[in-house]
Structures are given as structure tokens and as C-alpha cells.
Amino acid sequence: MRALLKREVAKRVFAREFEACRELEKPSPDAAEKAASKDSKTPNLLISPLGLIFNRVFVVGVITELDSVGTQNEMWKARIVDPTGAFTVYAGQYQPEASIFFSTVEVPSFIALTGKARIYEPEPGSVFVSVRAEEANVVDEEIRNRWVVDTAEQTVERLEAFYDALSSGYHGEELQKYLLERGVSSELAEGISIVLERERAPGEFAKLLRISVKEGLKALNFDAGDSAGAEVDQKEFVLELLREMNAFKGVDYAAFVDAAVSRGIPEEVVEEVVRSLLSSGQCYEPRIGIIRLVG
């Protein structure tokens, strides 16, 4: 495990998998190691339900909320949305570059950020996972889409390795050896082995994550797979209607649905398109009942 502590490569991970992470428990240390573990330079490792072990993350998404939660703007809290969920991100006086960025960034915007993963458990069963931002920049939709595709590919690779491990019947060192022979990295092989020893129903989260990734990719191009040209036209019309109603400044969702229905678009199609736009980060709800397009 010592070798893992030296690795602080920022990992690409979707919000759905990130928020389900837990602290990686290490073997019981002696007194000297306990003291050393308090050193701020020692990374706190997290482990995901798929066995991904990491300390830092690279995230690209839409910033939909931003608040100053400290006195004199000394701490910022942001919500960064990807197609599977949202990251909670903080930046304070010890992250000066990120703090300056959050003090000037416009909401909504596509942003890319690198930061350290943090986990807080105020009481048993209540766990909060967040990112302490180190660096952040405004990007465009194309970069966000590329991040989604790359992250999806890496997530699917972990899912395949995870399912392979589940069906192998191996455990512990035998499982790690098996996975290494199958071309899985030593770090992921160790992580999967740890997860399978911990979890009572390890396959349940994997099923849910696979669905989230599939829906997230579909949301990037919500007309993908449609065989009926008329249905595609309806979806494009809904998006155009949002623009027409100046949804870049926000539009009442109920009024928008009524307008679309009055023009012959079925309500279920409207709802499907809006869900796709929300999932892909192309729009968001600044408050309940209001839809706003990301410009």
C-alpha cells in the first residue's frame, strides 16, 4: 500500500461514482505511522465501488451554483454538473488560484478543474465527498464532451474488469493475480480485490453506474438512435423553442411546456428533451420550476 501513497495522478471519474467513494482503510499503523499520517503531505486515498483508488480528480462540467460560504469571500462552494450527477467543490485561502477563479467565473459556464478528493463523515452512515479545487479554467462544450467520452471509456473498462472479477470466483491475492493476467493494472486489481471483500452486494452499484453512463452518453446527442425523422425534428423544435423563449435568461418550465404543446409537440417529448439537456449540462434549474440554457 505504501507505493500507492506516492501516486497522486488526477483521475477521471463521473460524479455518480465519485459520490459513492469511501476512504481507503489502511492496515492499523503503529504510533510512528499514525503521527506521520497526520502530515498534510500524506494523501488521503479514496476507493470507489468499482475499485478505483485515487486522491486527486480531473473534472469537466457545468458550474450551475456558486456561493461564498466564508467571511470576506474566503471560501467558495460550487456545484459542477456532469451527465451522471454533480460534484461539490470548495476553494479557500489555501487554494488561491482556484479562489480567484471562482470569484470571477460566470454561472453557468463549462469549466475544467483539478483538485483533491475529500471525505467527511460527521456520524456513522452520513458521508459527504467533495473536491478541494486546486486549479480551474473555463472551457467550451467540445472539451466537456471529450471529457465525458474519455471518462466513459475508462469507466466502462473498470466495469468490465469488475464484472470479470465477480464471475471469476477468485478472491484476495488469487483474484489480483488473475486480473493482472487479464491486463488489468496492479492498482485497479488491488482496488477491486478490496471492494469485493468489503461489499455485501458489490454488483448492484455497477449495474446502476452502467445505466448512468449509457444515459449520459446518449444525452450528449439526444437524437442518437432515433429511427423516425419526425421525432428528431420534434426534439430539435423543442430546443429551438427554448432559444426562442430566451431560456438563456431563464424560462418558466410550465409555460414552456404549454407553448410547446400548443404547437403540436407531445408533452412527453418535451419532458424527454429537457431531461436530456439537464443530463448533458446544456441547461439547468437555477431554482425549482425555472429552466435556463447554458450559453
PDB file of C-alpha atoms in Angstrom:
ATOM      1  CA  MET A   1       0.000   0.000   0.000  1.00  0.00           C
ATOM      2  CA  ARG A   2       2.949   2.356   0.542  1.00  0.00           C
ATOM      3  CA  ALA A   3       3.550   2.535  -3.212  1.00  0.00           C
ATOM      4  CA  LEU A   4       0.004   3.807  -3.718  1.00  0.00           C
ATOM      5  CA  LEU A   5       0.626   6.741  -1.397  1.00  0.00           C
ATOM      6  CA  LYS A   6       3.174   8.136  -3.833  1.00  0.00           C
ATOM      7  CA  ARG A   7       0.655   8.298  -6.651  1.00  0.00           C
ATOM      8  CA  GLU A   8      -1.303  11.478  -6.950  1.00  0.00           C
ATOM      9  CA  VAL A   9      -2.293  11.382 -10.600  1.00  0.00           C
ATOM     10  CA  ALA A  10      -5.639  13.148 -11.149  1.00  0.00           C
ATOM     11  CA  LYS A  11      -8.203  10.531 -12.185  1.00  0.00           C
ATOM     12  CA  ARG A  12     -11.186  11.000 -14.468  1.00  0.00           C
ATOM     13  CA  VAL A  13     -14.323   9.842 -12.702  1.00  0.00           C
ATOM     14  CA  PHE A  14     -18.020  10.589 -13.087  1.00  0.00           C
ATOM     15  CA  ALA A  15     -19.921  12.240 -10.260  1.00  0.00           C
ATOM     16  CA  ARG A  16     -22.081   9.132  -9.768  1.00  0.00           C
ATOM     17  CA  GLU A  17     -19.036   7.007  -8.969  1.00  0.00           C
ATOM     18  CA  PHE A  18     -17.246   9.787  -7.073  1.00  0.00           C
ATOM     19  CA  GLU A  19     -20.069  10.442  -4.624  1.00  0.00           C
ATOM     20  CA  ALA A  20     -20.194   6.739  -3.740  1.00  0.00           C
ATOM     21  CA  CYS A  21     -16.497   6.620  -2.789  1.00  0.00           C
ATOM     22  CA  ARG A  22     -15.304   5.875   0.710  1.00  0.00           C
ATOM     23  CA  GLU A  23     -11.996   6.311   2.484  1.00  0.00           C
ATOM     24  CA  LEU A  24      -9.479   3.591   1.759  1.00  0.00           C
ATOM     25  CA  GLU A  25      -8.794   1.930   5.083  1.00  0.00           C
ATOM     26  CA  LYS A  26      -5.156   1.105   5.602  1.00  0.00           C
ATOM     27  CA  PRO A  27      -3.630  -1.553   7.838  1.00  0.00           C
ATOM     28  CA  SER A  28      -3.503  -0.493  11.505  1.00  0.00           C
ATOM     29  CA  PRO A  29      -0.387   1.676  11.838  1.00  0.00           C
ATOM     30  CA  ASP A  30       1.964   1.822  14.764  1.00  0.00           C
ATOM     31  CA  ALA A  31       2.373   5.042  16.755  1.00  0.00           C
ATOM     32  CA  ALA A  32       5.033   6.477  14.458  1.00  0.00           C
ATOM     33  CA  GLU A  33       2.957   5.827  11.352  1.00  0.00           C
ATOM     34  CA  LYS A  34      -0.100   7.341  12.996  1.00  0.00           C
ATOM     35  CA  ALA A  35       1.818  10.527  13.637  1.00  0.00           C
ATOM     36  CA  ALA A  36       3.113  10.590  10.093  1.00  0.00           C
ATOM     37  CA  SER A  37      -0.400  10.071   8.720  1.00  0.00           C
ATOM     38  CA  LYS A  38      -1.393  13.432  10.173  1.00  0.00           C
ATOM     39  CA  ASP A  39       1.115  15.163   7.929  1.00  0.00           C
ATOM     40  CA  SER A  40      -0.823  17.222   5.382  1.00  0.00           C
ATOM     41  CA  LYS A  41       1.536  15.976   2.682  1.00  0.00           C
ATOM     42  CA  THR A  42       0.271  12.432   3.105  1.00  0.00           C
ATOM     43  CA  PRO A  43      -2.631  11.939   0.691  1.00  0.00           C
ATOM     44  CA  ASN A  44      -5.953  10.600   1.916  1.00  0.00           C
ATOM     45  CA  LEU A  45      -6.875   7.898  -0.544  1.00  0.00           C
ATOM     46  CA  LEU A  46     -10.444   7.140  -1.567  1.00  0.00           C
ATOM     47  CA  ILE A  47     -11.769   3.973  -3.160  1.00  0.00           C
ATOM     48  CA  SER A  48     -14.791   3.766  -5.439  1.00  0.00           C
ATOM     49  CA  PRO A  49     -17.315   0.894  -5.580  1.00  0.00           C
ATOM     50  CA  LEU A  50     -15.501  -0.287  -8.725  1.00  0.00           C
ATOM     51  CA  GLY A  51     -12.104  -0.364  -7.043  1.00  0.00           C
ATOM     52  CA  LEU A  52     -10.680   2.905  -8.365  1.00  0.00           C
ATOM     53  CA  ILE A  53      -8.129   4.221  -5.840  1.00  0.00           C
ATOM     54  CA  PHE A  54      -7.299   7.903  -6.049  1.00  0.00           C
ATOM     55  CA  ASN A  55      -6.514  11.129  -4.244  1.00  0.00           C
ATOM     56  CA  ARG A  56      -6.974  13.746  -6.967  1.00  0.00           C
ATOM     57  CA  VAL A  57      -9.539  14.158  -9.745  1.00  0.00           C
ATOM     58  CA  PHE A  58      -9.827  15.919 -13.091  1.00  0.00           C
ATOM     59  CA  VAL A  59     -13.390  17.076 -13.711  1.00  0.00           C
ATOM     60  CA  VAL A  60     -15.086  18.882 -16.592  1.00  0.00           C
ATOM     61  CA  GLY A  61     -18.689  20.002 -16.341  1.00  0.00           C
ATOM     62  CA  VAL A  62     -21.077  22.903 -15.968  1.00  0.00           C
ATOM     63  CA  ILE A  63     -20.899  25.144 -12.927  1.00  0.00           C
ATOM     64  CA  THR A  64     -24.556  25.695 -12.004  1.00  0.00           C
ATOM     65  CA  GLU A  65     -24.253  27.051  -8.468  1.00  0.00           C
ATOM     66  CA  LEU A  66     -21.661  29.194  -6.722  1.00  0.00           C
ATOM     67  CA  ASP A  67     -21.758  30.584  -3.189  1.00  0.00           C
ATOM     68  CA  SER A  68     -19.409  32.404  -0.865  1.00  0.00           C
ATOM     69  CA  VAL A  69     -19.613  30.397   2.354  1.00  0.00           C
ATOM     70  CA  GLY A  70     -16.895  32.162   4.339  1.00  0.00           C
ATOM     71  CA  THR A  71     -16.387  35.632   5.711  1.00  0.00           C
ATOM     72  CA  GLN A  72     -14.843  38.141   3.289  1.00  0.00           C
ATOM     73  CA  ASN A  73     -15.204  35.670   0.400  1.00  0.00           C
ATOM     74  CA  GLU A  74     -12.520  33.425   1.887  1.00  0.00           C
ATOM     75  CA  MET A  75     -14.287  30.186   0.935  1.00  0.00           C
ATOM     76  CA  TRP A  76     -16.222  29.323  -2.218  1.00  0.00           C
ATOM     77  CA  LYS A  77     -18.619  26.405  -2.729  1.00  0.00           C
ATOM     78  CA  ALA A  78     -19.565  25.344  -6.256  1.00  0.00           C
ATOM     79  CA  ARG A  79     -21.740  22.703  -7.874  1.00  0.00           C
ATOM     80  CA  ILE A  80     -20.267  21.152 -11.022  1.00  0.00           C
ATOM     81  CA  VAL A  81     -22.635  19.010 -13.091  1.00  0.00           C
ATOM     82  CA  ASP A  82     -21.717  16.146 -15.404  1.00  0.00           C
ATOM     83  CA  PRO A  83     -24.139  13.793 -17.220  1.00  0.00           C
ATOM     84  CA  THR A  84     -24.397  11.453 -14.209  1.00  0.00           C
ATOM     85  CA  GLY A  85     -24.688  13.850 -11.279  1.00  0.00           C
ATOM     86  CA  ALA A  86     -22.884  16.692  -9.544  1.00  0.00           C
ATOM     87  CA  PHE A  87     -19.623  17.363  -7.724  1.00  0.00           C
ATOM     88  CA  THR A  88     -19.465  19.602  -4.674  1.00  0.00           C
ATOM     89  CA  VAL A  89     -16.334  21.729  -4.953  1.00  0.00           C
ATOM     90  CA  TYR A  90     -14.660  24.032  -2.437  1.00  0.00           C
ATOM     91  CA  ALA A  91     -11.834  26.559  -2.736  1.00  0.00           C
ATOM     92  CA  GLY A  92     -10.429  28.682   0.068  1.00  0.00           C
ATOM     93  CA  GLN A  93      -7.455  30.754   1.092  1.00  0.00           C
ATOM     94  CA  TYR A  94      -5.118  27.788   0.706  1.00  0.00           C
ATOM     95  CA  GLN A  95      -6.184  27.407  -2.945  1.00  0.00           C
ATOM     96  CA  PRO A  96      -5.565  31.000  -4.106  1.00  0.00           C
ATOM     97  CA  GLU A  97      -5.695  30.323  -7.854  1.00  0.00           C
ATOM     98  CA  ALA A  98      -8.974  28.430  -7.620  1.00  0.00           C
ATOM     99  CA  SER A  99     -10.445  31.035  -5.262  1.00  0.00           C
ATOM    100  CA  ILE A 100      -9.639  33.860  -7.672  1.00  0.00           C
ATOM    101  CA  PHE A 101     -11.219  31.853 -10.484  1.00  0.00           C
ATOM    102  CA  PHE A 102     -14.465  31.286  -8.558  1.00  0.00           C
ATOM    103  CA  SER A 103     -14.626  34.952  -7.587  1.00  0.00           C
ATOM    104  CA  THR A 104     -14.877  35.937 -11.253  1.00  0.00           C
ATOM    105  CA  VAL A 105     -16.414  32.989 -13.149  1.00  0.00           C
ATOM    106  CA  GLU A 106     -19.902  33.373 -14.595  1.00  0.00           C
ATOM    107  CA  VAL A 107     -22.671  30.897 -13.806  1.00  0.00           C
ATOM    108  CA  PRO A 108     -23.398  28.865 -15.845  1.00  0.00           C
ATOM    109  CA  SER A 109     -20.145  28.045 -17.640  1.00  0.00           C
ATOM    110  CA  PHE A 110     -18.319  24.952 -18.819  1.00  0.00           C
ATOM    111  CA  ILE A 111     -15.267  24.548 -16.602  1.00  0.00           C
ATOM    112  CA  ALA A 112     -12.407  22.110 -16.117  1.00  0.00           C
ATOM    113  CA  LEU A 113     -10.806  21.680 -12.722  1.00  0.00           C
ATOM    114  CA  THR A 114      -8.238  19.594 -10.921  1.00  0.00           C
ATOM    115  CA  GLY A 115      -8.477  19.048  -7.194  1.00  0.00           C
ATOM    116  CA  LYS A 116      -8.049  16.790  -4.207  1.00  0.00           C
ATOM    117  CA  ALA A 117     -10.829  14.487  -3.108  1.00  0.00           C
ATOM    118  CA  ARG A 118     -12.069  14.981   0.422  1.00  0.00           C
ATOM    119  CA  ILE A 119     -14.383  12.878   2.545  1.00  0.00           C
ATOM    120  CA  TYR A 120     -16.223  13.928   5.687  1.00  0.00           C
ATOM    121  CA  GLU A 121     -18.225  11.610   7.942  1.00  0.00           C
ATOM    122  CA  PRO A 122     -19.872  13.597  10.757  1.00  0.00           C
ATOM    123  CA  GLU A 123     -21.574  10.442  12.023  1.00  0.00           C
ATOM    124  CA  PRO A 124     -21.777   6.767  11.030  1.00  0.00           C
ATOM    125  CA  GLY A 125     -23.743   6.354   7.816  1.00  0.00           C
ATOM    126  CA  SER A 126     -23.551  10.035   6.889  1.00  0.00           C
ATOM    127  CA  VAL A 127     -20.773  10.596   4.362  1.00  0.00           C
ATOM    128  CA  PHE A 128     -20.021  13.688   2.270  1.00  0.00           C
ATOM    129  CA  VAL A 129     -17.497  13.549  -0.571  1.00  0.00           C
ATOM    130  CA  SER A 130     -16.208  16.746  -2.160  1.00  0.00           C
ATOM    131  CA  VAL A 131     -13.358  18.219  -4.189  1.00  0.00           C
ATOM    132  CA  ARG A 132     -10.938  20.826  -2.890  1.00  0.00           C
ATOM    133  CA  ALA A 133     -10.128  22.704  -6.115  1.00  0.00           C
ATOM    134  CA  GLU A 134      -6.507  23.400  -6.977  1.00  0.00           C
ATOM    135  CA  GLU A 135      -6.837  24.832 -10.483  1.00  0.00           C
ATOM    136  CA  ALA A 136      -9.851  25.671 -12.648  1.00  0.00           C
ATOM    137  CA  ASN A 137     -10.426  27.164 -16.097  1.00  0.00           C
ATOM    138  CA  VAL A 138     -13.339  27.995 -18.359  1.00  0.00           C
ATOM    139  CA  VAL A 139     -13.586  25.616 -21.341  1.00  0.00           C
ATOM    140  CA  ASP A 140     -16.020  25.049 -24.199  1.00  0.00           C
ATOM    141  CA  GLU A 141     -18.660  22.406 -24.786  1.00  0.00           C
ATOM    142  CA  GLU A 142     -16.416  20.422 -27.117  1.00  0.00           C
ATOM    143  CA  ILE A 143     -13.835  19.911 -24.365  1.00  0.00           C
ATOM    144  CA  ARG A 144     -16.575  18.914 -21.946  1.00  0.00           C
ATOM    145  CA  ASN A 145     -17.933  16.371 -24.435  1.00  0.00           C
ATOM    146  CA  ARG A 146     -14.457  14.961 -24.996  1.00  0.00           C
ATOM    147  CA  TRP A 147     -14.015  14.561 -21.226  1.00  0.00           C
ATOM    148  CA  VAL A 148     -17.341  12.741 -20.987  1.00  0.00           C
ATOM    149  CA  VAL A 149     -16.389  10.309 -23.750  1.00  0.00           C
ATOM    150  CA  ASP A 150     -12.911   9.675 -22.317  1.00  0.00           C
ATOM    151  CA  THR A 151     -14.278   9.237 -18.793  1.00  0.00           C
ATOM    152  CA  ALA A 152     -16.981   6.900 -20.083  1.00  0.00           C
ATOM    153  CA  GLU A 153     -14.354   4.745 -21.791  1.00  0.00           C
ATOM    154  CA  GLN A 154     -12.304   4.485 -18.606  1.00  0.00           C
ATOM    155  CA  THR A 155     -15.413   3.765 -16.531  1.00  0.00           C
ATOM    156  CA  VAL A 156     -16.500   1.010 -18.905  1.00  0.00           C
ATOM    157  CA  GLU A 157     -13.022  -0.529 -18.684  1.00  0.00           C
ATOM    158  CA  ARG A 158     -13.361  -0.597 -14.879  1.00  0.00           C
ATOM    159  CA  LEU A 159     -16.846  -2.079 -15.162  1.00  0.00           C
ATOM    160  CA  GLU A 160     -15.591  -4.840 -17.446  1.00  0.00           C
ATOM    161  CA  ALA A 161     -12.717  -5.646 -15.090  1.00  0.00           C
ATOM    162  CA  PHE A 162     -15.107  -5.568 -12.136  1.00  0.00           C
ATOM    163  CA  TYR A 163     -17.625  -7.946 -13.740  1.00  0.00           C
ATOM    164  CA  ASP A 164     -14.775 -10.209 -14.814  1.00  0.00           C
ATOM    165  CA  ALA A 165     -13.612 -10.365 -11.204  1.00  0.00           C
ATOM    166  CA  LEU A 166     -17.144 -11.096  -9.962  1.00  0.00           C
ATOM    167  CA  SER A 167     -17.560 -14.032 -12.318  1.00  0.00           C
ATOM    168  CA  SER A 168     -14.077 -15.442 -11.755  1.00  0.00           C
ATOM    169  CA  GLY A 169     -14.771 -16.876  -8.323  1.00  0.00           C
ATOM    170  CA  TYR A 170     -11.335 -15.781  -7.100  1.00  0.00           C
ATOM    171  CA  HIS A 171     -10.566 -13.706  -4.019  1.00  0.00           C
ATOM    172  CA  GLY A 172      -7.626 -11.906  -2.451  1.00  0.00           C
ATOM    173  CA  GLU A 173      -4.219 -12.490  -3.961  1.00  0.00           C
ATOM    174  CA  GLU A 174      -5.565 -15.106  -6.362  1.00  0.00           C
ATOM    175  CA  LEU A 175      -8.023 -12.543  -7.751  1.00  0.00           C
ATOM    176  CA  GLN A 176      -5.307  -9.915  -8.137  1.00  0.00           C
ATOM    177  CA  LYS A 177      -3.092 -12.377  -9.985  1.00  0.00           C
ATOM    178  CA  TYR A 178      -5.999 -13.330 -12.239  1.00  0.00           C
ATOM    179  CA  LEU A 179      -6.768  -9.707 -13.078  1.00  0.00           C
ATOM    180  CA  LEU A 180      -3.129  -8.886 -13.752  1.00  0.00           C
ATOM    181  CA  GLU A 181      -3.015 -11.772 -16.222  1.00  0.00           C
ATOM    182  CA  ARG A 182      -6.087 -10.269 -17.887  1.00  0.00           C
ATOM    183  CA  GLY A 183      -4.255  -6.971 -18.422  1.00  0.00           C
ATOM    184  CA  VAL A 184      -5.776  -5.014 -15.513  1.00  0.00           C
ATOM    185  CA  SER A 185      -3.438  -2.540 -13.793  1.00  0.00           C
ATOM    186  CA  SER A 186      -1.996  -3.586 -10.444  1.00  0.00           C
ATOM    187  CA  GLU A 187      -3.660  -0.620  -8.718  1.00  0.00           C
ATOM    188  CA  LEU A 188      -7.134  -1.429 -10.046  1.00  0.00           C
ATOM    189  CA  ALA A 189      -6.636  -5.151  -9.398  1.00  0.00           C
ATOM    190  CA  GLU A 190      -5.868  -4.362  -5.757  1.00  0.00           C
ATOM    191  CA  GLY A 191      -8.815  -1.974  -5.529  1.00  0.00           C
ATOM    192  CA  ILE A 192     -11.290  -4.476  -6.959  1.00  0.00           C
ATOM    193  CA  SER A 193      -9.999  -7.124  -4.563  1.00  0.00           C
ATOM    194  CA  ILE A 194     -10.556  -4.778  -1.616  1.00  0.00           C
ATOM    195  CA  VAL A 195     -14.068  -3.856  -2.752  1.00  0.00           C
ATOM    196  CA  LEU A 196     -15.167  -7.444  -3.247  1.00  0.00           C
ATOM    197  CA  GLU A 197     -14.025  -8.289   0.272  1.00  0.00           C
ATOM    198  CA  ARG A 198     -15.965  -5.333   1.728  1.00  0.00           C
ATOM    199  CA  GLU A 199     -19.255  -5.148  -0.127  1.00  0.00           C
ATOM    200  CA  ARG A 200     -22.201  -7.439   0.509  1.00  0.00           C
ATOM    201  CA  ALA A 201     -23.801  -6.784  -2.886  1.00  0.00           C
ATOM    202  CA  PRO A 202     -20.971  -5.330  -4.996  1.00  0.00           C
ATOM    203  CA  GLY A 203     -22.728  -5.801  -8.308  1.00  0.00           C
ATOM    204  CA  GLU A 204     -25.684  -3.540  -7.538  1.00  0.00           C
ATOM    205  CA  PHE A 205     -23.839  -0.243  -7.846  1.00  0.00           C
ATOM    206  CA  ALA A 206     -22.080  -1.428 -11.006  1.00  0.00           C
ATOM    207  CA  LYS A 207     -25.464  -2.004 -12.676  1.00  0.00           C
ATOM    208  CA  LEU A 208     -26.690   1.469 -11.745  1.00  0.00           C
ATOM    209  CA  LEU A 209     -23.465   3.119 -12.896  1.00  0.00           C
ATOM    210  CA  ARG A 210     -23.568   1.346 -16.251  1.00  0.00           C
ATOM    211  CA  ILE A 211     -27.074   2.738 -16.818  1.00  0.00           C
ATOM    212  CA  SER A 212     -25.962   6.251 -15.803  1.00  0.00           C
ATOM    213  CA  VAL A 213     -23.013   6.194 -18.197  1.00  0.00           C
ATOM    214  CA  LYS A 214     -25.181   4.951 -21.060  1.00  0.00           C
ATOM    215  CA  GLU A 215     -27.797   7.646 -20.433  1.00  0.00           C
ATOM    216  CA  GLY A 216     -25.089  10.282 -20.060  1.00  0.00           C
ATOM    217  CA  LEU A 217     -23.571   9.461 -23.447  1.00  0.00           C
ATOM    218  CA  LYS A 218     -26.996   9.437 -25.046  1.00  0.00           C
ATOM    219  CA  ALA A 219     -27.708  12.856 -23.558  1.00  0.00           C
ATOM    220  CA  LEU A 220     -24.743  14.366 -25.400  1.00  0.00           C
ATOM    221  CA  ASN A 221     -26.571  13.636 -28.647  1.00  0.00           C
ATOM    222  CA  PHE A 222     -30.144  13.042 -27.628  1.00  0.00           C
ATOM    223  CA  ASP A 223     -31.327  12.286 -31.131  1.00  0.00           C
ATOM    224  CA  ALA A 224     -28.809   9.438 -31.495  1.00  0.00           C
ATOM    225  CA  GLY A 225     -30.506   6.169 -32.268  1.00  0.00           C
ATOM    226  CA  ASP A 226     -33.812   7.717 -33.333  1.00  0.00           C
ATOM    227  CA  SER A 227     -35.145   5.986 -36.401  1.00  0.00           C
ATOM    228  CA  ALA A 228     -38.067   8.309 -37.027  1.00  0.00           C
ATOM    229  CA  GLY A 229     -37.053  11.552 -38.674  1.00  0.00           C
ATOM    230  CA  ALA A 230     -40.247  13.218 -37.473  1.00  0.00           C
ATOM    231  CA  GLU A 231     -39.313  12.550 -33.847  1.00  0.00           C
ATOM    232  CA  VAL A 232     -35.869  14.031 -34.375  1.00  0.00           C
ATOM    233  CA  ASP A 233     -37.469  17.125 -35.872  1.00  0.00           C
ATOM    234  CA  GLN A 234     -39.734  17.440 -32.833  1.00  0.00           C
ATOM    235  CA  LYS A 235     -36.766  17.343 -30.477  1.00  0.00           C
ATOM    236  CA  GLU A 236     -34.887  19.925 -32.496  1.00  0.00           C
ATOM    237  CA  PHE A 237     -38.002  22.065 -32.464  1.00  0.00           C
ATOM    238  CA  VAL A 238     -38.208  21.900 -28.672  1.00  0.00           C
ATOM    239  CA  LEU A 239     -34.609  23.029 -28.346  1.00  0.00           C
ATOM    240  CA  GLU A 240     -35.199  25.851 -30.808  1.00  0.00           C
ATOM    241  CA  LEU A 241     -38.308  26.906 -28.863  1.00  0.00           C
ATOM    242  CA  LEU A 242     -36.209  27.189 -25.719  1.00  0.00           C
ATOM    243  CA  ARG A 243     -33.882  29.539 -27.542  1.00  0.00           C
ATOM    244  CA  GLU A 244     -36.838  31.470 -28.957  1.00  0.00           C
ATOM    245  CA  MET A 245     -38.258  31.979 -25.453  1.00  0.00           C
ATOM    246  CA  ASN A 246     -34.884  33.358 -24.368  1.00  0.00           C
ATOM    247  CA  ALA A 247     -34.188  30.479 -21.992  1.00  0.00           C
ATOM    248  CA  PHE A 248     -30.612  31.708 -21.707  1.00  0.00           C
ATOM    249  CA  LYS A 249     -32.035  34.092 -19.114  1.00  0.00           C
ATOM    250  CA  GLY A 250     -34.431  31.511 -17.691  1.00  0.00           C
ATOM    251  CA  VAL A 251     -37.953  30.434 -18.606  1.00  0.00           C
ATOM    252  CA  ASP A 252     -40.847  29.075 -16.565  1.00  0.00           C
ATOM    253  CA  TYR A 253     -40.981  25.336 -17.230  1.00  0.00           C
ATOM    254  CA  ALA A 254     -44.780  25.069 -17.106  1.00  0.00           C
ATOM    255  CA  ALA A 255     -45.168  27.980 -19.539  1.00  0.00           C
ATOM    256  CA  PHE A 256     -42.586  26.409 -21.826  1.00  0.00           C
ATOM    257  CA  VAL A 257     -44.412  23.064 -21.865  1.00  0.00           C
ATOM    258  CA  ASP A 258     -47.714  24.810 -22.653  1.00  0.00           C
ATOM    259  CA  ALA A 259     -46.073  26.698 -25.520  1.00  0.00           C
ATOM    260  CA  ALA A 260     -44.590  23.509 -26.979  1.00  0.00           C
ATOM    261  CA  VAL A 261     -47.859  21.567 -26.669  1.00  0.00           C
ATOM    262  CA  SER A 262     -49.782  24.422 -28.300  1.00  0.00           C
ATOM    263  CA  ARG A 263     -47.506  23.985 -31.316  1.00  0.00           C
ATOM    264  CA  GLY A 264     -48.239  20.279 -31.592  1.00  0.00           C
ATOM    265  CA  ILE A 265     -45.325  18.747 -29.670  1.00  0.00           C
ATOM    266  CA  PRO A 266     -46.384  15.954 -27.257  1.00  0.00           C
ATOM    267  CA  GLU A 267     -45.675  16.748 -23.615  1.00  0.00           C
ATOM    268  CA  GLU A 268     -43.692  13.504 -23.187  1.00  0.00           C
ATOM    269  CA  VAL A 269     -41.328  14.588 -25.989  1.00  0.00           C
ATOM    270  CA  VAL A 270     -40.810  17.939 -24.277  1.00  0.00           C
ATOM    271  CA  GLU A 271     -40.016  16.213 -20.986  1.00  0.00           C
ATOM    272  CA  GLU A 272     -37.591  13.800 -22.686  1.00  0.00           C
ATOM    273  CA  VAL A 273     -35.683  16.607 -24.364  1.00  0.00           C
ATOM    274  CA  VAL A 274     -35.462  18.657 -21.173  1.00  0.00           C
ATOM    275  CA  ARG A 275     -34.195  15.603 -19.248  1.00  0.00           C
ATOM    276  CA  SER A 276     -31.531  15.120 -21.926  1.00  0.00           C
ATOM    277  CA  LEU A 277     -30.484  18.753 -21.751  1.00  0.00           C
ATOM    278  CA  LEU A 278     -30.275  18.624 -17.962  1.00  0.00           C
ATOM    279  CA  SER A 279     -28.245  15.416 -18.053  1.00  0.00           C
ATOM    280  CA  SER A 280     -25.811  16.781 -20.615  1.00  0.00           C
ATOM    281  CA  GLY A 281     -25.378  20.069 -18.778  1.00  0.00           C
ATOM    282  CA  GLN A 282     -26.846  22.116 -21.645  1.00  0.00           C
ATOM    283  CA  CYS A 283     -29.419  23.561 -19.272  1.00  0.00           C
ATOM    284  CA  TYR A 284     -30.056  23.617 -15.546  1.00  0.00           C
ATOM    285  CA  GLU A 285     -32.564  24.725 -12.925  1.00  0.00           C
ATOM    286  CA  PRO A 286     -31.357  27.877 -11.132  1.00  0.00           C
ATOM    287  CA  ARG A 287     -34.434  27.362  -8.987  1.00  0.00           C
ATOM    288  CA  ILE A 288     -37.368  24.949  -8.963  1.00  0.00           C
ATOM    289  CA  GLY A 289     -39.628  25.404 -11.980  1.00  0.00           C
ATOM    290  CA  ILE A 290     -37.199  27.544 -13.991  1.00  0.00           C
ATOM    291  CA  ILE A 291     -35.171  26.217 -16.921  1.00  0.00           C
ATOM    292  CA  ARG A 292     -32.091  28.069 -18.125  1.00  0.00           C
ATOM    293  CA  LEU A 293     -29.957  27.202 -21.155  1.00  0.00           C
ATOM    294  CA  VAL A 294     -26.183  27.286 -20.870  1.00  0.00           C
ATOM    295  CA  GLY A 295     -24.885  29.751 -23.432  1.00  0.00           C
TER     296      GLY A 295
END
